[in-house]
Amino acid sequence: MKIASYKSGRDGLLMIVDKDLKTCCAASHIAPTLQAALDDWANIAPQLEQEYEQLCKGTHSAAEPFDTSRCAAPLPRSYHWADGSAYVTHVELVRKARGAELPASFWEDPLVYMGASDAFIGPQDPVEVESEDWGIDFEAEVVIVTDDVPAGVTVGQAASHIKLIGLVNDVSLRNLIPAELAKQFGFYQSKPWTAFTPVLVTPDELGEAWDGSRLHLPMRTTYNGELVGAPNAGQDMTFDFPTLIAHCAKSRSLMTGTVIGSGTVSNVGSEAGSCCLAEIRCLETIRDGKPSTPFMSFGDRIHIEMLDAQNKSIFGAIDQVIVRYTAPKE
Amino acid sequence: MKIASYKSGRDGLLMIVDKDLKTCCAASHIAPTLQAALDDWANIAPQLEQEYEQLCKGTHSAAEPFDTSRCAAPLPRSYHWADGSAYVTHVELVRKARGAELPASFWEDPLVYMGASDAFIGPQDPVEVESEDWGIDFEAEVVIVTDDVPAGVTVGQAASHIKLIGLVNDVSLRNLIPAELAKQFGFYQSKPWTAFTPVLVTPDELGEAWDGSRLHLPMRTTYNGELVGAPNAGQDMTFDFPTLIAHCAKSRSLMTGTVIGSGTVSNVGSEAGSCCLAEIRCLETIRDGKPSTPFMSFGDRIHIEMLDAQNKSIFGAIDQVIVRYTAPKE
């Protein structure tokens, strides 16, 4: 099943989308919003699935063309956004570029930070940033959405709590990061926006590409029209999603609708390219002594998508432009 | 006006409570939940105020006794919980106890971390923790709730976005903190639960104790029946609430219902006691070379309350017991 939210109010309007992302229908008679659906997922999901089947067969009476330009994030606001840094090879590269050692524990203990979940943005929403000096960057990631997860869940139990899967662009302000990391309290101002693909999908949609823990497909990241990365998201993911869930639920339960991210997808050696400019700049630094690729400018475009074995888009595309934000006058 | 939520489903049932915390009435005919009210606060608040006036005059036809044992957190789940560390004197003390210097920037740049907001707990809810070895502690804090705040808001503009004020117990697992801070990604497993007073109040309820930026009253913190701290929350708050809001909104807007915390209330010299065991232990370490007060044990009770000039409780009391959590079997 594939799920979207059309823009409407603060929480969007829940939509069911067919497998080919061609048609959709409103699901508001079943649940008004995705959060409402997740709040009672065991009962709601089968009802949504029924309509999804009709939609895919072309027999749904209320089917209409699916318009990604109308999409909000599938979950326009969430109560919990925990973003991991599960591709440790990426973290190692960043450290190497600045001549720092990676602590050995980083290979055993997941890195996770709590992100801002009160306003996830839609796949074609502009990314508003006040200043290019902040070092604007994209990060292409895989995310999962859980139902209620009890505290102390084991890795073995955790996989069954993955209800939906999608992609995000975790916008990062690189030049604000060093000062925030130095304070040790995590990212705050440096991670303002997270944009989602038009749809989230249930794990069964992914066939063999989803092994219950990792998504084995290239993360196609296109920057100003040029494919800059297509590393395989199933490869070199040191901490898989069940491991991230168990980490997040170590000392407390997680409530339904919790979104957990993989962190920037990255493969050892970066031969298939990179999913953020920071990594490209680190490779340049290691090779040339300094980076040559600048961070993003106003007007720059970032496109993130994943194709299945038949080259069909699974989640639809994130396709965003960076724009200058001007604060309202006092 | 004073606002509570009785336990009901995931978001509670919105209640209006009289000034003396004696009677209440359901507000569900105006807004089903506090988040729903905050989503349209400019329109909803005046309607709630009308009923509040009747309740305080004793003329409300549906008034019933207010039962704090039925209280959830006023906002049982929120989309954004940004917790500051605004009493820098406390941070300095913690550093001093471990022989570390406080960076000068800590006096100028607020410390804020993103906390878990998907399950705020009620004033009398037990605090479930798996192990005493994690170093269980309380933290008594002041919090404010905002409406929608535009990115780039100035400190001068920020005060008008403070809609509700309350107290919290930010449960901290001290022995999990060092490893998390070392990873620089902020608190995650070490800050599992945040409990709220029975009511949140509008700023006008606080009279002269609220100067628009700080709450000038003692934070009464009672541990196992003994008053361990009553520092004045208006004193030594290096970063006031408008400054914290402006910090949080530097690179992005904040959505209505954002909760911002002061961090543990603390006064220079700690002569009026402390609002967390960590501070007591730091004082002992500085004095004796090592701490003598242990962290909390199962069965321990923490009571947090603030009284007005007439010794009346403003927000009602947080009154919680620590209990052992056992994870469900696989």
Coordinates of N, CA, C and O in Angstrom, one line a residue, chain B residues 67-224:
Chain B
D67 N -10.1 16.7 39.9 CA -9.4 15.5 40.5 C -8.1 15.3 39.8 O -8.0 14.8 38.7
T68 N -7.0 15.7 40.5 CA -5.7 15.7 39.8 C -5.2 14.3 39.5 O -4.4 14.1 38.7
S69 N -5.8 13.3 40.2 CA -5.4 11.9 40.0 C -5.9 11.5 38.6 O -5.5 10.4 38.1
R70 N -6.8 12.2 38.0 CA -7.3 11.9 36.6 C -6.5 12.6 35.5 O -6.8 12.4 34.4
C71 N -5.5 13.4 36.0 CA -4.9 14.3 35.0 C -3.8 13.5 34.2 O -2.9 12.9 34.8
A72 N -3.9 13.7 32.9 CA -2.7 13.4 32.0 C -1.9 14.7 32.0 O -2.2 15.7 32.7
A73 N -0.8 14.7 31.3 CA -0.1 16.0 31.0 C -1.1 16.9 30.3 O -1.9 16.3 29.5
P74 N -1.1 18.2 30.6 CA -2.0 19.0 29.9 C -2.0 18.9 28.3 O -3.0 18.9 27.6
L75 N -0.7 18.7 27.8 CA -0.5 18.4 26.4 C 0.1 17.0 26.4 O 1.3 16.8 26.5
P76 N -0.7 15.9 26.3 CA -0.2 14.6 26.5 C 0.8 14.2 25.4 O 1.7 13.4 25.7
R77 N 0.7 14.7 24.2 CA 1.8 14.6 23.3 C 1.9 15.9 22.5 O 0.9 16.5 22.2
S78 N 3.1 16.2 22.2 CA 3.4 17.5 21.5 C 4.3 17.3 20.3 O 5.0 16.2 20.3
Y79 N 4.3 18.2 19.4 CA 5.2 18.0 18.2 C 6.6 18.5 18.4 O 7.5 18.4 17.6
H80 N 6.8 19.2 19.5 CA 8.1 19.9 19.7 C 8.4 20.2 21.2 O 7.7 20.9 21.8
W81 N 9.5 19.6 21.6 CA 9.9 19.9 23.0 C 11.4 20.2 23.0 O 12.3 19.4 22.8
A82 N 11.6 21.5 23.2 CA 13.0 22.0 23.2 C 13.3 22.4 24.7 O 12.7 23.3 25.2
D83 N 14.3 21.7 25.2 CA 14.6 22.0 26.6 C 15.9 22.7 26.7 O 17.0 22.3 26.2
G84 N 15.9 23.9 27.4 CA 17.1 24.7 27.6 C 17.9 24.3 28.8 O 17.5 23.4 29.6
S85 N 19.0 25.0 29.0 CA 19.8 24.9 30.2 C 20.1 26.3 30.5 O 21.2 26.8 30.4
A86 N 19.0 27.0 30.9 CA 19.1 28.5 31.0 C 19.7 29.1 32.3 O 20.1 30.2 32.3
Y87 N 19.8 28.2 33.3 CA 20.5 28.6 34.5 C 21.9 28.2 34.4 O 22.3 27.1 34.9
V88 N 22.7 29.1 33.8 CA 24.1 28.7 33.5 C 24.9 28.4 34.8 O 25.8 27.6 34.7
T89 N 24.5 29.0 35.9 CA 25.1 28.7 37.2 C 25.1 27.2 37.5 O 26.1 26.7 38.0
H90 N 24.0 26.6 37.1 CA 23.9 25.1 37.3 C 25.0 24.4 36.5 O 25.7 23.5 36.9
V91 N 25.0 24.8 35.2 CA 26.0 24.1 34.3 C 27.4 24.3 34.7 O 28.2 23.4 34.7
E92 N 27.7 25.5 35.2 CA 29.0 25.9 35.7 C 29.4 25.0 36.9 O 30.5 24.5 37.1
L93 N 28.4 24.8 37.8 CA 28.6 24.0 39.0 C 28.9 22.5 38.6 O 29.8 21.9 39.2
V94 N 28.2 22.0 37.7 CA 28.4 20.6 37.2 C 29.8 20.5 36.7 O 30.5 19.5 37.0
R95 N 30.2 21.5 35.9 CA 31.6 21.4 35.3 C 32.6 21.5 36.4 O 33.6 20.8 36.4
K96 N 32.4 22.4 37.4 CA 33.3 22.6 38.4 C 33.5 21.3 39.2 O 34.7 21.0 39.6
A97 N 32.4 20.6 39.4 CA 32.5 19.4 40.2 C 33.4 18.4 39.5 O 34.0 17.5 40.2
R98 N 33.5 18.4 38.2 CA 34.3 17.4 37.5 C 35.6 18.1 37.0 O 36.4 17.6 36.2
G99 N 35.9 19.3 37.6 CA 37.2 19.9 37.3 C 37.4 20.5 35.9 O 38.5 20.7 35.5
A100 N 36.2 20.8 35.3 CA 36.3 21.3 33.9 C 35.9 22.8 33.9 O 35.1 23.2 34.7
E101 N 36.5 23.5 33.0 CA 36.2 24.9 32.8 C 34.9 25.1 32.0 O 34.5 24.2 31.1
L102 N 34.1 26.1 32.3 CA 32.9 26.4 31.5 C 33.4 27.3 30.3 O 34.0 28.4 30.5
P103 N 33.1 26.9 29.1 CA 33.4 27.8 27.9 C 32.7 29.1 28.1 O 31.5 29.2 28.5
A104 N 33.4 30.2 27.8 CA 32.9 31.5 28.0 C 31.6 31.7 27.2 O 30.7 32.4 27.5
S105 N 31.5 31.0 26.0 CA 30.4 31.2 25.1 C 29.1 30.7 25.8 O 28.0 31.1 25.4
F106 N 29.2 29.8 26.8 CA 28.0 29.3 27.5 C 27.2 30.4 28.1 O 26.0 30.2 28.4
W107 N 27.8 31.6 28.4 CA 27.1 32.7 29.0 C 26.4 33.5 28.0 O 25.6 34.4 28.3
E108 N 26.7 33.3 26.7 CA 26.1 34.1 25.6 C 25.2 33.3 24.7 O 24.3 33.9 24.0
D109 N 25.5 32.1 24.5 CA 24.8 31.3 23.5 C 24.0 30.2 24.2 O 24.6 29.3 24.9
P110 N 22.6 30.2 24.2 CA 21.9 29.2 25.0 C 22.1 27.8 24.6 O 22.4 27.5 23.4
L111 N 22.1 26.9 25.6 CA 22.2 25.5 25.4 C 20.7 25.0 25.3 O 19.9 25.2 26.2
V112 N 20.4 24.3 24.2 CA 19.1 23.8 24.1 C 19.2 22.4 23.4 O 20.0 22.2 22.5
Y113 N 18.4 21.4 23.9 CA 18.4 20.1 23.2 C 16.9 19.8 22.9 O 16.0 20.3 23.5
M114 N 16.8 18.9 21.9 CA 15.5 18.5 21.5 C 15.1 17.3 22.3 O 15.9 16.3 22.3
G115 N 14.0 17.3 23.0 CA 13.6 16.2 23.8 C 12.4 15.4 23.2 O 11.8 15.8 22.2
A116 N 12.1 14.3 23.9 CA 11.0 13.4 23.4 C 9.7 14.0 23.8 O 9.4 14.2 25.0
S117 N 8.8 14.2 22.8 CA 7.6 14.9 23.1 C 6.4 14.0 22.8 O 5.2 14.4 22.9
D118 N 6.6 12.7 22.4 CA 5.5 11.9 22.0 C 4.7 11.3 23.1 O 3.7 10.6 22.9
A119 N 5.2 11.4 24.4 CA 4.5 10.9 25.5 C 4.8 11.6 26.8 O 5.6 11.1 27.6
F120 N 4.4 12.9 26.9 CA 4.5 13.6 28.2 C 3.6 12.8 29.2 O 2.5 12.3 28.9
I121 N 4.1 12.7 30.4 CA 3.3 12.0 31.4 C 2.7 12.9 32.4 O 3.0 14.0 32.6
G122 N 1.6 12.3 33.1 CA 0.8 13.1 34.0 C 1.5 13.3 35.3 O 2.5 12.7 35.7
P123 N 0.9 14.2 36.1 CA 1.5 14.7 37.4 C 1.7 13.6 38.4 O 2.5 13.7 39.2
Q124 N 0.8 12.6 38.3 CA 0.9 11.5 39.3 C 1.3 10.2 38.7 O 1.2 9.1 39.4
D125 N 1.6 10.2 37.4 CA 2.0 9.0 36.8 C 3.3 8.4 37.4 O 4.3 9.2 37.7
P126 N 3.4 7.1 37.6 CA 4.7 6.6 38.0 C 5.8 6.8 37.0 O 5.4 6.9 35.8
V127 N 7.0 6.9 37.4 CA 8.1 7.0 36.5 C 8.7 5.6 36.3 O 9.3 5.1 37.2
E128 N 8.5 5.0 35.1 CA 9.0 3.7 34.9 C 10.4 3.7 34.4 O 10.7 4.2 33.3
V129 N 11.3 3.0 35.1 CA 12.7 2.9 34.7 C 13.1 1.5 34.9 O 12.7 0.8 35.9
E130 N 13.9 0.9 33.9 CA 14.3 -0.5 34.0 C 15.3 -0.8 35.1 O 15.2 -1.8 35.8
S131 N 16.2 0.2 35.3 CA 17.4 -0.1 36.2 C 17.7 1.1 37.0 O 17.9 2.2 36.5
E132 N 17.9 0.9 38.3 CA 18.5 1.9 39.2 C 19.9 2.3 38.8 O 20.4 3.4 39.1
D133 N 20.6 1.4 38.2 CA 22.0 1.6 37.8 C 22.1 2.8 36.8 O 23.2 3.3 36.5
W134 N 21.0 3.1 36.2 CA 21.0 4.2 35.2 C 21.2 5.6 35.8 O 21.4 6.6 35.1
G135 N 21.0 5.7 37.2 CA 21.2 7.0 37.8 C 20.0 7.9 37.7 O 20.1 8.9 37.1
I136 N 18.9 7.4 38.3 CA 17.6 8.1 38.1 C 17.6 9.5 38.9 O 18.0 9.5 40.0
D137 N 17.3 10.5 38.2 CA 17.2 11.9 38.8 C 16.0 12.6 38.3 O 15.4 12.3 37.3
F138 N 15.6 13.6 39.1 CA 14.5 14.5 38.7 C 15.2 15.8 38.3 O 16.3 16.1 38.6
E139 N 14.4 16.7 37.6 CA 14.8 18.1 37.3 C 13.6 18.9 37.3 O 12.7 18.7 36.5
A140 N 13.5 19.9 38.2 CA 12.3 20.7 38.3 C 12.6 22.0 37.4 O 13.6 22.7 37.6
E141 N 11.7 22.2 36.4 CA 11.8 23.2 35.4 C 10.5 24.0 35.2 O 9.5 23.5 35.5
V142 N 10.7 25.2 34.7 CA 9.6 26.0 34.2 C 9.5 25.7 32.7 O 10.5 25.7 32.0
V143 N 8.3 25.6 32.2 CA 8.1 25.5 30.7 C 7.1 26.5 30.2 O 6.2 26.9 30.9
I144 N 7.2 26.9 29.0 CA 6.2 27.7 28.3 C 5.8 27.0 27.0 O 6.5 26.1 26.5
V145 N 4.6 27.3 26.6 CA 4.0 26.7 25.3 C 3.8 27.9 24.4 O 3.1 28.9 24.8
T146 N 4.2 27.8 23.2 CA 4.1 28.8 22.2 C 2.9 28.6 21.2 O 2.4 27.4 21.1
D147 N 2.5 29.6 20.5 CA 1.7 29.5 19.3 C 2.7 29.4 18.2 O 3.9 29.1 18.4
D148 N 2.2 29.6 16.9 CA 3.1 29.6 15.8 C 4.1 30.8 15.9 O 3.7 31.9 16.1
V149 N 5.4 30.5 15.7 CA 6.5 31.5 15.8 C 7.2 31.5 14.5 O 7.7 30.5 14.1
P150 N 7.3 32.7 13.9 CA 8.0 32.7 12.6 C 9.5 32.6 12.8 O 10.0 33.0 13.8
A151 N 10.1 32.0 11.8 CA 11.6 31.9 11.8 C 12.2 33.3 11.9 O 11.6 34.2 11.3
G152 N 13.3 33.4 12.6 CA 13.9 34.7 12.7 C 13.3 35.7 13.6 O 13.6 36.9 13.6
V153 N 12.3 35.2 14.5 CA 11.7 36.1 15.4 C 12.7 36.8 16.3 O 13.7 36.1 16.7
T154 N 12.5 38.0 16.7 CA 13.5 38.7 17.6 C 13.1 38.4 19.0 O 11.9 38.0 19.3
V155 N 14.0 38.7 19.9 CA 13.7 38.5 21.3 C 12.5 39.4 21.7 O 11.6 39.0 22.5
G156 N 12.5 40.6 21.1 CA 11.4 41.5 21.4 C 10.0 41.0 21.0 O 9.0 41.2 21.7
Q157 N 10.0 40.4 19.9 CA 8.7 39.8 19.4 C 8.3 38.5 20.1 O 7.1 38.2 20.1
A158 N 9.3 37.8 20.6 CA 9.1 36.4 21.1 C 8.1 36.3 22.2 O 7.3 35.4 22.3
A159 N 8.2 37.3 23.2 CA 7.4 37.2 24.4 C 5.9 37.1 24.1 O 5.2 36.3 24.8
S160 N 5.4 37.7 23.0 CA 4.0 37.6 22.7 C 3.5 36.2 22.2 O 2.3 36.0 22.1
H161 N 4.5 35.4 22.0 CA 4.1 34.0 21.5 C 4.0 33.0 22.7 O 3.7 31.8 22.5
I162 N 4.2 33.5 23.9 CA 4.1 32.6 25.1 C 2.6 32.6 25.5 O 2.1 33.6 25.9
K163 N 2.0 31.4 25.3 CA 0.6 31.3 25.6 C 0.2 30.6 26.9 O -0.8 30.9 27.5
L164 N 1.1 29.7 27.3 CA 0.8 28.9 28.5 C 2.1 28.7 29.2 O 3.2 28.6 28.6
I165 N 2.0 28.5 30.6 CA 3.2 28.3 31.4 C 2.9 27.2 32.4 O 1.7 27.1 32.9
G166 N 3.9 26.4 32.7 CA 3.7 25.3 33.7 C 5.0 24.9 34.2 O 6.1 25.5 34.0
L167 N 5.0 23.7 34.9 CA 6.2 23.2 35.5 C 6.4 21.7 35.0 O 5.3 21.1 34.7
V168 N 7.6 21.3 34.9 CA 7.8 19.9 34.6 C 8.9 19.2 35.5 O 9.7 19.9 36.1
N169 N 8.8 17.9 35.5 CA 9.9 17.1 36.0 C 10.5 16.4 34.8 O 9.9 15.5 34.2
D170 N 11.7 16.8 34.5 CA 12.4 16.2 33.3 C 13.3 15.1 33.9 O 14.4 15.3 34.4
V171 N 12.8 13.9 33.8 CA 13.4 12.7 34.3 C 14.8 12.5 33.6 O 14.8 12.5 32.3
S172 N 15.8 12.3 34.3 CA 17.1 12.2 33.7 C 17.8 10.9 34.2 O 17.7 10.6 35.4
L173 N 18.5 10.2 33.3 CA 19.2 9.0 33.7 C 20.7 9.4 33.6 O 21.4 9.3 32.6
R174 N 21.2 9.8 34.8 CA 22.5 10.5 34.8 C 23.7 9.6 34.4 O 24.6 10.1 33.8
N175 N 23.5 8.3 34.6 CA 24.7 7.4 34.3 C 24.7 7.1 32.8 O 25.7 6.5 32.3
L176 N 23.6 7.4 32.1 CA 23.6 7.3 30.6 C 24.1 8.5 29.9 O 24.3 8.5 28.7
I177 N 24.2 9.6 30.6 CA 24.5 10.9 30.0 C 25.9 11.0 29.5 O 26.1 11.5 28.4
P178 N 26.9 10.7 30.3 CA 28.3 10.9 29.8 C 28.6 10.3 28.4 O 29.1 11.0 27.5
A179 N 28.1 9.1 28.2 CA 28.4 8.4 26.9 C 27.6 9.1 25.8 O 28.1 9.3 24.7
E180 N 26.4 9.6 26.1 CA 25.6 10.3 25.1 C 26.2 11.7 24.7 O 26.3 12.1 23.6
L181 N 26.7 12.4 25.8 CA 27.3 13.7 25.5 C 28.6 13.5 24.7 O 28.9 14.3 23.9
A182 N 29.3 12.4 25.0 CA 30.6 12.2 24.3 C 30.4 12.0 22.8 O 31.2 12.4 22.0
K183 N 29.2 11.5 22.5 CA 28.9 11.3 21.1 C 28.4 12.6 20.4 O 28.3 12.6 19.2
Q184 N 28.2 13.6 21.2 CA 27.9 15.0 20.7 C 26.5 15.1 20.0 O 26.1 16.2 19.5
F185 N 25.7 14.0 20.0 CA 24.4 14.1 19.3 C 23.3 14.5 20.3 O 22.1 14.4 19.9
G186 N 23.6 14.8 21.5 CA 22.6 15.2 22.4 C 22.1 14.1 23.3 O 22.5 12.9 23.1
F187 N 21.1 14.4 24.1 CA 20.5 13.4 25.0 C 19.5 12.6 24.2 O 18.7 13.1 23.4
Y188 N 19.4 11.3 24.4 CA 18.4 10.5 23.8 C 17.8 9.5 24.8 O 16.8 9.7 25.5
Q189 N 18.6 8.4 25.0 CA 18.2 7.4 26.0 C 18.2 8.0 27.4 O 17.5 7.5 28.3
S190 N 19.0 9.1 27.7 CA 19.2 9.6 29.0 C 18.1 10.5 29.5 O 18.1 11.0 30.6
K191 N 17.1 10.9 28.6 CA 16.0 11.8 29.0 C 14.7 11.1 28.5 O 14.1 11.5 27.6
P192 N 14.3 10.1 29.3 CA 13.1 9.3 28.8 C 11.8 9.9 28.9 O 10.9 9.9 28.1
W193 N 11.5 10.5 30.1 CA 10.2 11.0 30.4 C 10.2 12.4 30.9 O 11.1 12.8 31.6
T194 N 9.1 13.2 30.6 CA 8.9 14.5 31.1 C 7.5 14.5 31.7 O 6.5 14.3 30.9
A195 N 7.3 14.8 33.0 CA 6.0 14.9 33.6 C 5.6 16.3 33.8 O 6.5 17.2 34.1
F196 N 4.3 16.6 33.7 CA 3.8 18.0 33.8 C 3.0 18.2 35.0 O 2.3 17.3 35.6
T197 N 2.9 19.4 35.5 CA 1.9 19.8 36.5 C 0.5 19.5 36.0 O 0.3 19.5 34.8
P198 N -0.5 19.4 36.9 CA -1.9 19.2 36.5 C -2.4 20.2 35.5 O -3.1 19.9 34.5
V199 N -2.0 21.5 35.7 CA -2.5 22.6 34.8 C -1.4 23.4 34.2 O -0.3 23.5 34.8
L200 N -1.7 23.9 33.1 CA -0.9 25.0 32.5 C -1.8 26.3 32.7 O -3.0 26.2 32.7
V201 N -1.1 27.4 32.8 CA -1.9 28.6 33.0 C -1.5 29.7 32.0 O -0.3 29.7 31.5
T202 N -2.4 30.6 31.7 CA -2.1 31.7 30.8 C -1.2 32.7 31.6 O -1.4 32.8 32.9
P203 N -0.4 33.5 31.0 CA 0.5 34.4 31.7 C -0.2 35.4 32.6 O 0.4 35.7 33.7
D204 N -1.4 35.8 32.3 CA -2.1 36.8 33.2 C -2.4 36.2 34.5 O -2.6 37.0 35.5
E205 N -2.4 34.9 34.7 CA -2.7 34.2 36.0 C -1.6 34.5 37.0 O -1.8 34.3 38.2
L206 N -0.4 34.9 36.5 CA 0.8 34.9 37.4 C 1.0 36.3 38.0 O 1.9 36.4 38.8
G207 N 0.2 37.3 37.5 CA 0.3 38.6 38.1 C 1.8 39.1 38.0 O 2.4 38.9 37.0
E208 N 2.2 39.7 39.1 CA 3.6 40.3 39.0 C 4.7 39.3 39.0 O 5.9 39.6 38.8
A209 N 4.4 38.0 39.4 CA 5.4 37.0 39.4 C 6.0 36.8 38.0 O 7.1 36.3 37.8
W210 N 5.2 37.1 37.0 CA 5.6 36.9 35.6 C 5.9 38.3 35.0 O 5.0 39.1 34.9
D211 N 7.1 38.5 34.6 CA 7.5 39.8 34.0 C 7.5 39.8 32.5 O 8.0 40.7 31.9
G212 N 7.0 38.7 31.9 CA 6.9 38.6 30.5 C 8.1 37.8 29.9 O 8.1 37.4 28.8
S213 N 9.1 37.5 30.8 CA 10.3 36.8 30.4 C 10.7 35.7 31.3 O 11.2 34.7 30.9
R214 N 10.4 35.9 32.6 CA 10.8 35.0 33.7 C 9.7 34.9 34.8 O 9.0 35.8 34.9
L215 N 9.7 33.8 35.5 CA 8.7 33.5 36.5 C 9.4 33.6 37.9 O 10.2 32.8 38.3
H216 N 9.1 34.7 38.6 CA 9.8 35.0 39.8 C 9.1 34.4 41.1 O 8.6 35.1 41.9
L217 N 9.2 33.1 41.2 CA 8.7 32.4 42.4 C 9.6 31.2 42.7 O 10.3 30.7 41.8
P218 N 9.6 30.8 44.0 CA 10.5 29.6 44.3 C 9.9 28.3 43.7 O 8.7 28.1 43.7
M219 N 10.8 27.5 43.2 CA 10.5 26.2 42.7 C 10.6 25.2 43.8 O 11.7 24.8 44.1
R220 N 9.5 24.8 44.4 CA 9.6 24.0 45.6 C 9.7 22.5 45.2 O 8.8 21.9 44.6
T221 N 10.8 21.9 45.6 CA 11.2 20.6 45.2 C 11.3 19.7 46.4 O 12.2 20.0 47.2
T222 N 10.5 18.7 46.6 CA 10.4 17.9 47.8 C 10.7 16.5 47.4 O 10.0 15.9 46.6
Y223 N 11.8 15.9 48.0 CA 12.2 14.6 47.7 C 12.0 13.7 48.9 O 12.5 13.9 50.0
N224 N 11.2 12.7 48.7 CA 10.8 11.8 49.8 C 10.4 12.5 51.1 O 10.8 12.2 52.2

